[in-house]
N, CA, C and O atoms as CSV, one atom per row, in Angstrom:
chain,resi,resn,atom,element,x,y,z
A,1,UNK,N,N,16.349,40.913,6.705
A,1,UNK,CA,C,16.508,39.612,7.339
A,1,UNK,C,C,16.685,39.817,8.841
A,1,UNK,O,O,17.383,40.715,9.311
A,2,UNK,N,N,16.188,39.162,9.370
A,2,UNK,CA,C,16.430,38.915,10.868
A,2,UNK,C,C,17.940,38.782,11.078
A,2,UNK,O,O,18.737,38.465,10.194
A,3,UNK,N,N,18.358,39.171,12.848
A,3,UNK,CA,C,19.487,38.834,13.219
A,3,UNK,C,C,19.500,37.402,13.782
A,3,UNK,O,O,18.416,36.927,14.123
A,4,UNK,N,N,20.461,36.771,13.895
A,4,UNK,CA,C,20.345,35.344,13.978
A,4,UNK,C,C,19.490,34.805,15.462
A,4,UNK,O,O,18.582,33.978,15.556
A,5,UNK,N,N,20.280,35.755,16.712
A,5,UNK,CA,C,18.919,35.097,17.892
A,5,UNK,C,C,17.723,35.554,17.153
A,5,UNK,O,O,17.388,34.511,16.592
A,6,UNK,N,N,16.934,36.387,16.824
A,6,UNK,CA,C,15.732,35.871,16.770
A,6,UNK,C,C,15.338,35.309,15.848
A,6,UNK,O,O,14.245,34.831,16.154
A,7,UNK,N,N,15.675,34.997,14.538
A,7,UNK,CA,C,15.945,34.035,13.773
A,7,UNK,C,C,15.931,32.647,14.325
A,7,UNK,O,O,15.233,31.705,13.950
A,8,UNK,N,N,16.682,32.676,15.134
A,8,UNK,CA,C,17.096,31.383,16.269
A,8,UNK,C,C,15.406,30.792,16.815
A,8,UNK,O,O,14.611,29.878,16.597
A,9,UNK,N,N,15.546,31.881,17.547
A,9,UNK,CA,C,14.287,31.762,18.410
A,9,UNK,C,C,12.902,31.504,17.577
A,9,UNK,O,O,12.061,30.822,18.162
A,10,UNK,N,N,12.616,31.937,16.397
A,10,UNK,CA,C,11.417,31.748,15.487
A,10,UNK,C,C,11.634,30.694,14.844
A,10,UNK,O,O,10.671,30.530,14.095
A,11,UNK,N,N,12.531,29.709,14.694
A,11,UNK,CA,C,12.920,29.009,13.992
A,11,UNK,C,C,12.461,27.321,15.245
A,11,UNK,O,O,11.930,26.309,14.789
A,12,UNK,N,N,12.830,27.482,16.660
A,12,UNK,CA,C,12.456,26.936,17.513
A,12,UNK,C,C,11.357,26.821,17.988
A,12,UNK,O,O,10.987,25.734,18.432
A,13,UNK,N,N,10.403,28.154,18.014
A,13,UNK,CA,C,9.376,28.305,18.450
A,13,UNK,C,C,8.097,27.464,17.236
A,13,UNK,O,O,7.012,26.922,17.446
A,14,UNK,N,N,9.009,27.747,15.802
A,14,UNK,CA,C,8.142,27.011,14.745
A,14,UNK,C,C,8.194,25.530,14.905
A,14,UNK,O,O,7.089,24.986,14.898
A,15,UNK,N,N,9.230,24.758,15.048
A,15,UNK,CA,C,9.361,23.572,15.103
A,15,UNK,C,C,8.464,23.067,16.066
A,15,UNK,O,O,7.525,22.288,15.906
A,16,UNK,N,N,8.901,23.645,17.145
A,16,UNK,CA,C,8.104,23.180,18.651
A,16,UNK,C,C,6.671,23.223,18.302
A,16,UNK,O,O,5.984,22.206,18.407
A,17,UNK,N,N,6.043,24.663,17.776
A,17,UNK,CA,C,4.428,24.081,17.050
A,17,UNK,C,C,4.255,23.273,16.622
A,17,UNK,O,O,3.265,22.593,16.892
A,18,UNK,N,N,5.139,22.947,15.740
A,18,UNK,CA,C,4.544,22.145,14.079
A,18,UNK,C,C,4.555,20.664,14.979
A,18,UNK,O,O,3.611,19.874,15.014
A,19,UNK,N,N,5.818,20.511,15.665
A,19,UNK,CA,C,5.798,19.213,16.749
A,19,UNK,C,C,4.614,18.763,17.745
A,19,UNK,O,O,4.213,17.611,17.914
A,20,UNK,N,N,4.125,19.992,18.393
A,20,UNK,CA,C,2.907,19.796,19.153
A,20,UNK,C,C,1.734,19.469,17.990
A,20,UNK,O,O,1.027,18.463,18.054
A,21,UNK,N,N,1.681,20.011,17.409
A,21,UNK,CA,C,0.017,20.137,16.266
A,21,UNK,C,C,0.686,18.552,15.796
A,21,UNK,O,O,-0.250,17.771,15.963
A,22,UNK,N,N,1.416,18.083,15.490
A,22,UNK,CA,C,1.639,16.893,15.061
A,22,UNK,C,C,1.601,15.854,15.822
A,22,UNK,O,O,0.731,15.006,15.627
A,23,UNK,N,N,2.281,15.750,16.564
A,23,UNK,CA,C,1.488,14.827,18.103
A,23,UNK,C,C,0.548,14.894,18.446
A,23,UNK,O,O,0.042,13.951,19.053
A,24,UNK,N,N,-0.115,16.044,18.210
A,24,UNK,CA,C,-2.065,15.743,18.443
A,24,UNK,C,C,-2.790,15.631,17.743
A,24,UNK,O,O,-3.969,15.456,18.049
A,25,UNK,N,N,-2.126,15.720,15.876
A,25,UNK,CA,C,-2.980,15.501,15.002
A,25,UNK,C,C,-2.638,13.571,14.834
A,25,UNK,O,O,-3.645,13.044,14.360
A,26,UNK,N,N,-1.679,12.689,15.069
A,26,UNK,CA,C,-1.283,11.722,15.046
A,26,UNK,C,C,-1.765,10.438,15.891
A,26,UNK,O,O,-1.764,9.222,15.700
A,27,UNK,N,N,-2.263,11.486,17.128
A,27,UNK,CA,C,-2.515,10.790,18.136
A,27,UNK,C,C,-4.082,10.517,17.255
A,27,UNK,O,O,-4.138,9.295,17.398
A,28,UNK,N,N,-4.739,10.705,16.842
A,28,UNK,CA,C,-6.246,10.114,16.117
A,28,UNK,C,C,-5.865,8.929,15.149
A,28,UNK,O,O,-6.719,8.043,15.199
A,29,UNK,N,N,-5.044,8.715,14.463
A,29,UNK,CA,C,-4.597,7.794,13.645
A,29,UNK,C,C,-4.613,6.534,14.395
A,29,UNK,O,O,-4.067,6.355,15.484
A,30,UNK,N,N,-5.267,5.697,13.739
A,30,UNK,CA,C,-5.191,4.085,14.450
A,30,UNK,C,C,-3.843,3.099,14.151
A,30,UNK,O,O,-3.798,2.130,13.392
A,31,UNK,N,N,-3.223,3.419,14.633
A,31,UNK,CA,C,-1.848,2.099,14.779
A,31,UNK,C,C,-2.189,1.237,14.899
A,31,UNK,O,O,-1.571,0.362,14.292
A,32,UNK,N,N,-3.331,0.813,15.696
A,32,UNK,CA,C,-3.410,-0.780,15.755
A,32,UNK,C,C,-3.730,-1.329,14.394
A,32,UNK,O,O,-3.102,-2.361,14.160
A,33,UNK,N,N,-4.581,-0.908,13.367
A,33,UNK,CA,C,-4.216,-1.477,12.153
A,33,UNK,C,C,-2.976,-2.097,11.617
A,33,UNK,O,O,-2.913,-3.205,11.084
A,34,UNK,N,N,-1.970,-1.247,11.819
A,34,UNK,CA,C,-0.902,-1.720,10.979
A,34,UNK,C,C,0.410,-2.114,11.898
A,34,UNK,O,O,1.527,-2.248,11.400
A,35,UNK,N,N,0.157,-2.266,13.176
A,35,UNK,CA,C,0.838,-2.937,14.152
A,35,UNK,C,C,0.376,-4.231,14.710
A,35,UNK,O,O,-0.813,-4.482,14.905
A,36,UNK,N,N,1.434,-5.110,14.979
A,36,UNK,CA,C,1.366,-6.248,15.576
A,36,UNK,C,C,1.050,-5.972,17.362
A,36,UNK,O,O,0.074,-6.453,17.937
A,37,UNK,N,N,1.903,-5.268,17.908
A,37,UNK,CA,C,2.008,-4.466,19.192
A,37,UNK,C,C,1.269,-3.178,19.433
A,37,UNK,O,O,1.797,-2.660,20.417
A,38,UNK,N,N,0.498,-2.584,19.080
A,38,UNK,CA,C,0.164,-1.180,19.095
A,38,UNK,C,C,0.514,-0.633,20.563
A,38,UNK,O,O,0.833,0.555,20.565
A,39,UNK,N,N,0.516,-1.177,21.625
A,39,UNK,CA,C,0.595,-0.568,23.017
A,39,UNK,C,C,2.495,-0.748,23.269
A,39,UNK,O,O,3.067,0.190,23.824
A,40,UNK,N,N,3.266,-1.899,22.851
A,40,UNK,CA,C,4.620,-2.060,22.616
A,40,UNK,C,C,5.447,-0.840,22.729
A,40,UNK,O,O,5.277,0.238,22.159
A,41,UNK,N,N,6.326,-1.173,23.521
A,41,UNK,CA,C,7.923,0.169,23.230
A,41,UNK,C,C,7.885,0.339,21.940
A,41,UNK,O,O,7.604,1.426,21.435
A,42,UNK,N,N,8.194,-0.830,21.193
A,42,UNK,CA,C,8.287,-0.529,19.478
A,42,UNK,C,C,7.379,0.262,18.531
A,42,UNK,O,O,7.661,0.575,17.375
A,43,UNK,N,N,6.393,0.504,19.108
A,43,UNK,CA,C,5.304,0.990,18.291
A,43,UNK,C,C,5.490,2.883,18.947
A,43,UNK,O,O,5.590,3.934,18.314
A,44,UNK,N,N,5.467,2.586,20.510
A,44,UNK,CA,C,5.495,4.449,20.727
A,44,UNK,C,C,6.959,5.085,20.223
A,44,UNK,O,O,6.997,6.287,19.958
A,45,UNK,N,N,8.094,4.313,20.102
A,45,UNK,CA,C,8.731,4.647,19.187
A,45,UNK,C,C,8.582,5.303,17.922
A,45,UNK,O,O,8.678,6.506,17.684
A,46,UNK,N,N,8.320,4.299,17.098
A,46,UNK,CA,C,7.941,4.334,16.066
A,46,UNK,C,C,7.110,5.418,15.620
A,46,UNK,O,O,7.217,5.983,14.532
A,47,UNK,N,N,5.590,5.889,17.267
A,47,UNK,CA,C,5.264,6.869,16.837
A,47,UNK,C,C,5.848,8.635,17.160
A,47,UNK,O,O,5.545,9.794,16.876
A,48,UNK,N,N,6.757,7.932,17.858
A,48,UNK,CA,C,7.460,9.215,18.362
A,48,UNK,C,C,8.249,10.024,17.163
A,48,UNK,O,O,8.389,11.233,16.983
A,49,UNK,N,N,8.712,8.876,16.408
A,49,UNK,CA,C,9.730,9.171,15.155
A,49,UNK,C,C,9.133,9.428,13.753
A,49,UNK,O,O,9.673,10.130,12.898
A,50,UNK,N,N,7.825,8.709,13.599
A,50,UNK,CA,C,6.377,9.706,12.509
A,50,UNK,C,C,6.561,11.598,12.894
A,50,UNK,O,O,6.799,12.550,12.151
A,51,UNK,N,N,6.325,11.503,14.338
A,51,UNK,CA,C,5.736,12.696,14.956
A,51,UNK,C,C,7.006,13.549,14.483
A,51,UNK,O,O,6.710,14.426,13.671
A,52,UNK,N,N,8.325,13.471,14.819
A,52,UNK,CA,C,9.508,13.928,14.521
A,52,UNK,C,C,9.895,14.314,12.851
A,52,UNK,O,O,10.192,15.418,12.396
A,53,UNK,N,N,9.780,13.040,12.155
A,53,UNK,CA,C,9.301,13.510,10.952
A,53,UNK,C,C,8.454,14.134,9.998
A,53,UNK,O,O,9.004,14.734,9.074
A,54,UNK,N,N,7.314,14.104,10.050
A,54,UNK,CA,C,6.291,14.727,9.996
A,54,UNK,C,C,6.547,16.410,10.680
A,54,UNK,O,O,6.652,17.256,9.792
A,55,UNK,N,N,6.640,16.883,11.939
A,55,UNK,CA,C,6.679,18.132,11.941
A,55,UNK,C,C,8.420,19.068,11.201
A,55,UNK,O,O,8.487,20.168,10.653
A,56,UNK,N,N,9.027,18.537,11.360
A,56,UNK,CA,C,9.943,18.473,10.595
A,56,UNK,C,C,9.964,19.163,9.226
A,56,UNK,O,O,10.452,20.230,8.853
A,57,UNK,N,N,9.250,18.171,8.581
A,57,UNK,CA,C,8.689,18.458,7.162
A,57,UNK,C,C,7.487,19.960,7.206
A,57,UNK,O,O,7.471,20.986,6.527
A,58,UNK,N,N,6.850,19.616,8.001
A,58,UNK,CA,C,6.141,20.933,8.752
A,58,UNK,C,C,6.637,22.432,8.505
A,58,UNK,O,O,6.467,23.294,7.643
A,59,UNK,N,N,7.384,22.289,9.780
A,59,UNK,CA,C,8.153,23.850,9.933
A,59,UNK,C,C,8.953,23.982,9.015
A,59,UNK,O,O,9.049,25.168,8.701
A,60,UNK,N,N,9.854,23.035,8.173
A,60,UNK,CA,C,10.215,23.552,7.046
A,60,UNK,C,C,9.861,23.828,6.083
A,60,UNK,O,O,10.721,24.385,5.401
A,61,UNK,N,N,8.327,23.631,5.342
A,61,UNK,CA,C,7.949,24.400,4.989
A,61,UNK,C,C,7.571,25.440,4.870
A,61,UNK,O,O,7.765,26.179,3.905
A,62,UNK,N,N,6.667,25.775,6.316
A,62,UNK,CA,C,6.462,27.287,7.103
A,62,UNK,C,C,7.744,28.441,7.203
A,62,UNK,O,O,7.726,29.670,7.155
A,63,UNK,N,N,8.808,27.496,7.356
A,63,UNK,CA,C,9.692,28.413,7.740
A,63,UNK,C,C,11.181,28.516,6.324
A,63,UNK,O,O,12.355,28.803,6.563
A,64,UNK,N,N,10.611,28.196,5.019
A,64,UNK,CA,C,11.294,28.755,3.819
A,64,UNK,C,C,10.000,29.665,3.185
A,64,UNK,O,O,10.292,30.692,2.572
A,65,UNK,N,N,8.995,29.396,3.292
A,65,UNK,CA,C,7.849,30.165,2.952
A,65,UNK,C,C,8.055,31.804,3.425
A,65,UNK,O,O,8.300,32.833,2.795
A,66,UNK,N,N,7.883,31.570,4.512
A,66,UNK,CA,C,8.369,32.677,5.509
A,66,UNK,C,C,9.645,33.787,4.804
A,66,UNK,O,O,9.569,34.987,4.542
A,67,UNK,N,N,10.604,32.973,4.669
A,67,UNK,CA,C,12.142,33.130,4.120
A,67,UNK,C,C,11.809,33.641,2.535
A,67,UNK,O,O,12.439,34.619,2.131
A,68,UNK,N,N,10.974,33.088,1.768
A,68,UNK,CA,C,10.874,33.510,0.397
A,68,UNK,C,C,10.003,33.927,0.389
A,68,UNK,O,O,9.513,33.563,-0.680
A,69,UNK,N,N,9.085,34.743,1.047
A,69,UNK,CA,C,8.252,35.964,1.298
A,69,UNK,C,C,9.189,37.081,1.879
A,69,UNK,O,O,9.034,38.232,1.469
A,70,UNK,N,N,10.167,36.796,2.825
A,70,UNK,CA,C,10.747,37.668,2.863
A,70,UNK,C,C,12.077,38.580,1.681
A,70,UNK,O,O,12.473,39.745,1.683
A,71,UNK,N,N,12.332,37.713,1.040
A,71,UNK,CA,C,13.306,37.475,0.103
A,71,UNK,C,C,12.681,38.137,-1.432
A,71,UNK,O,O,13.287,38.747,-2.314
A,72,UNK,N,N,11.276,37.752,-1.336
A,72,UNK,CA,C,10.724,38.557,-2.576
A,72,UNK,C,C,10.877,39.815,-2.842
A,72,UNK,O,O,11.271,40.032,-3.988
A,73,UNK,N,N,10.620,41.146,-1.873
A,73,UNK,CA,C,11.212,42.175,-2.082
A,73,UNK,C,C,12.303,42.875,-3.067
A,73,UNK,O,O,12.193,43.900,-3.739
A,74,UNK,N,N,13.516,41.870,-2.907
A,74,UNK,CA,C,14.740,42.173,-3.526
A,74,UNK,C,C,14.333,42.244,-5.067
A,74,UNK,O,O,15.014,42.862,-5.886
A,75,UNK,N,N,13.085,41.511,-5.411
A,75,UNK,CA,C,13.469,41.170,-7.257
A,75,UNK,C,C,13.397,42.955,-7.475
A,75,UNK,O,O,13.980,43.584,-8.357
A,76,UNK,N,N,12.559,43.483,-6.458
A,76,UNK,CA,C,12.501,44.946,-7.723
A,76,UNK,C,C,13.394,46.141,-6.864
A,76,UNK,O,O,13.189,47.347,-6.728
A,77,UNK,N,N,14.486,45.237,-6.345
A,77,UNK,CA,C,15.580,46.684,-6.351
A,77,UNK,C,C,16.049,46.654,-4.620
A,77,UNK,O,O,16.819,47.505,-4.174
């Protein structure tokens, strides 16, 4: 297992991807469909907090994957 700074640091550096690739995969999605306001404070909100969730869900996957690839080792000793 890693020591915790770089643990730290890979753990930040993942989020911060999964956050960028998600803000630019999001930004193609049409809001104005399902908004009243699409250009509105309320709406870049709204997409700010998709984007937040969404990578979120992201790097935590990447980063228990990661963790139980590393963790596999142990079953045989």
């Amino acid at each position: 297992m890693l020591n915790f700074g770089y643990q730290a640091a890979l753990h930040l550096f993942v989020h911060l991807v999964a956050l960028i690739v998600t803000w630019w995969a999001i930004q193609s999605f049409k809001l104005d469909l399902f908004l009243r306001n699409p250009k509105g404070a309320k709406a870049k909100v709204l997409l700010i907090f998709l984007t937040i969730a969404i990578s979120y869900l992201v790097a935590k996957f990447f980063l228990d994957y990661l963790n139980w690839s590393m963790n596999l080792p142990q079953i045989y000793g």
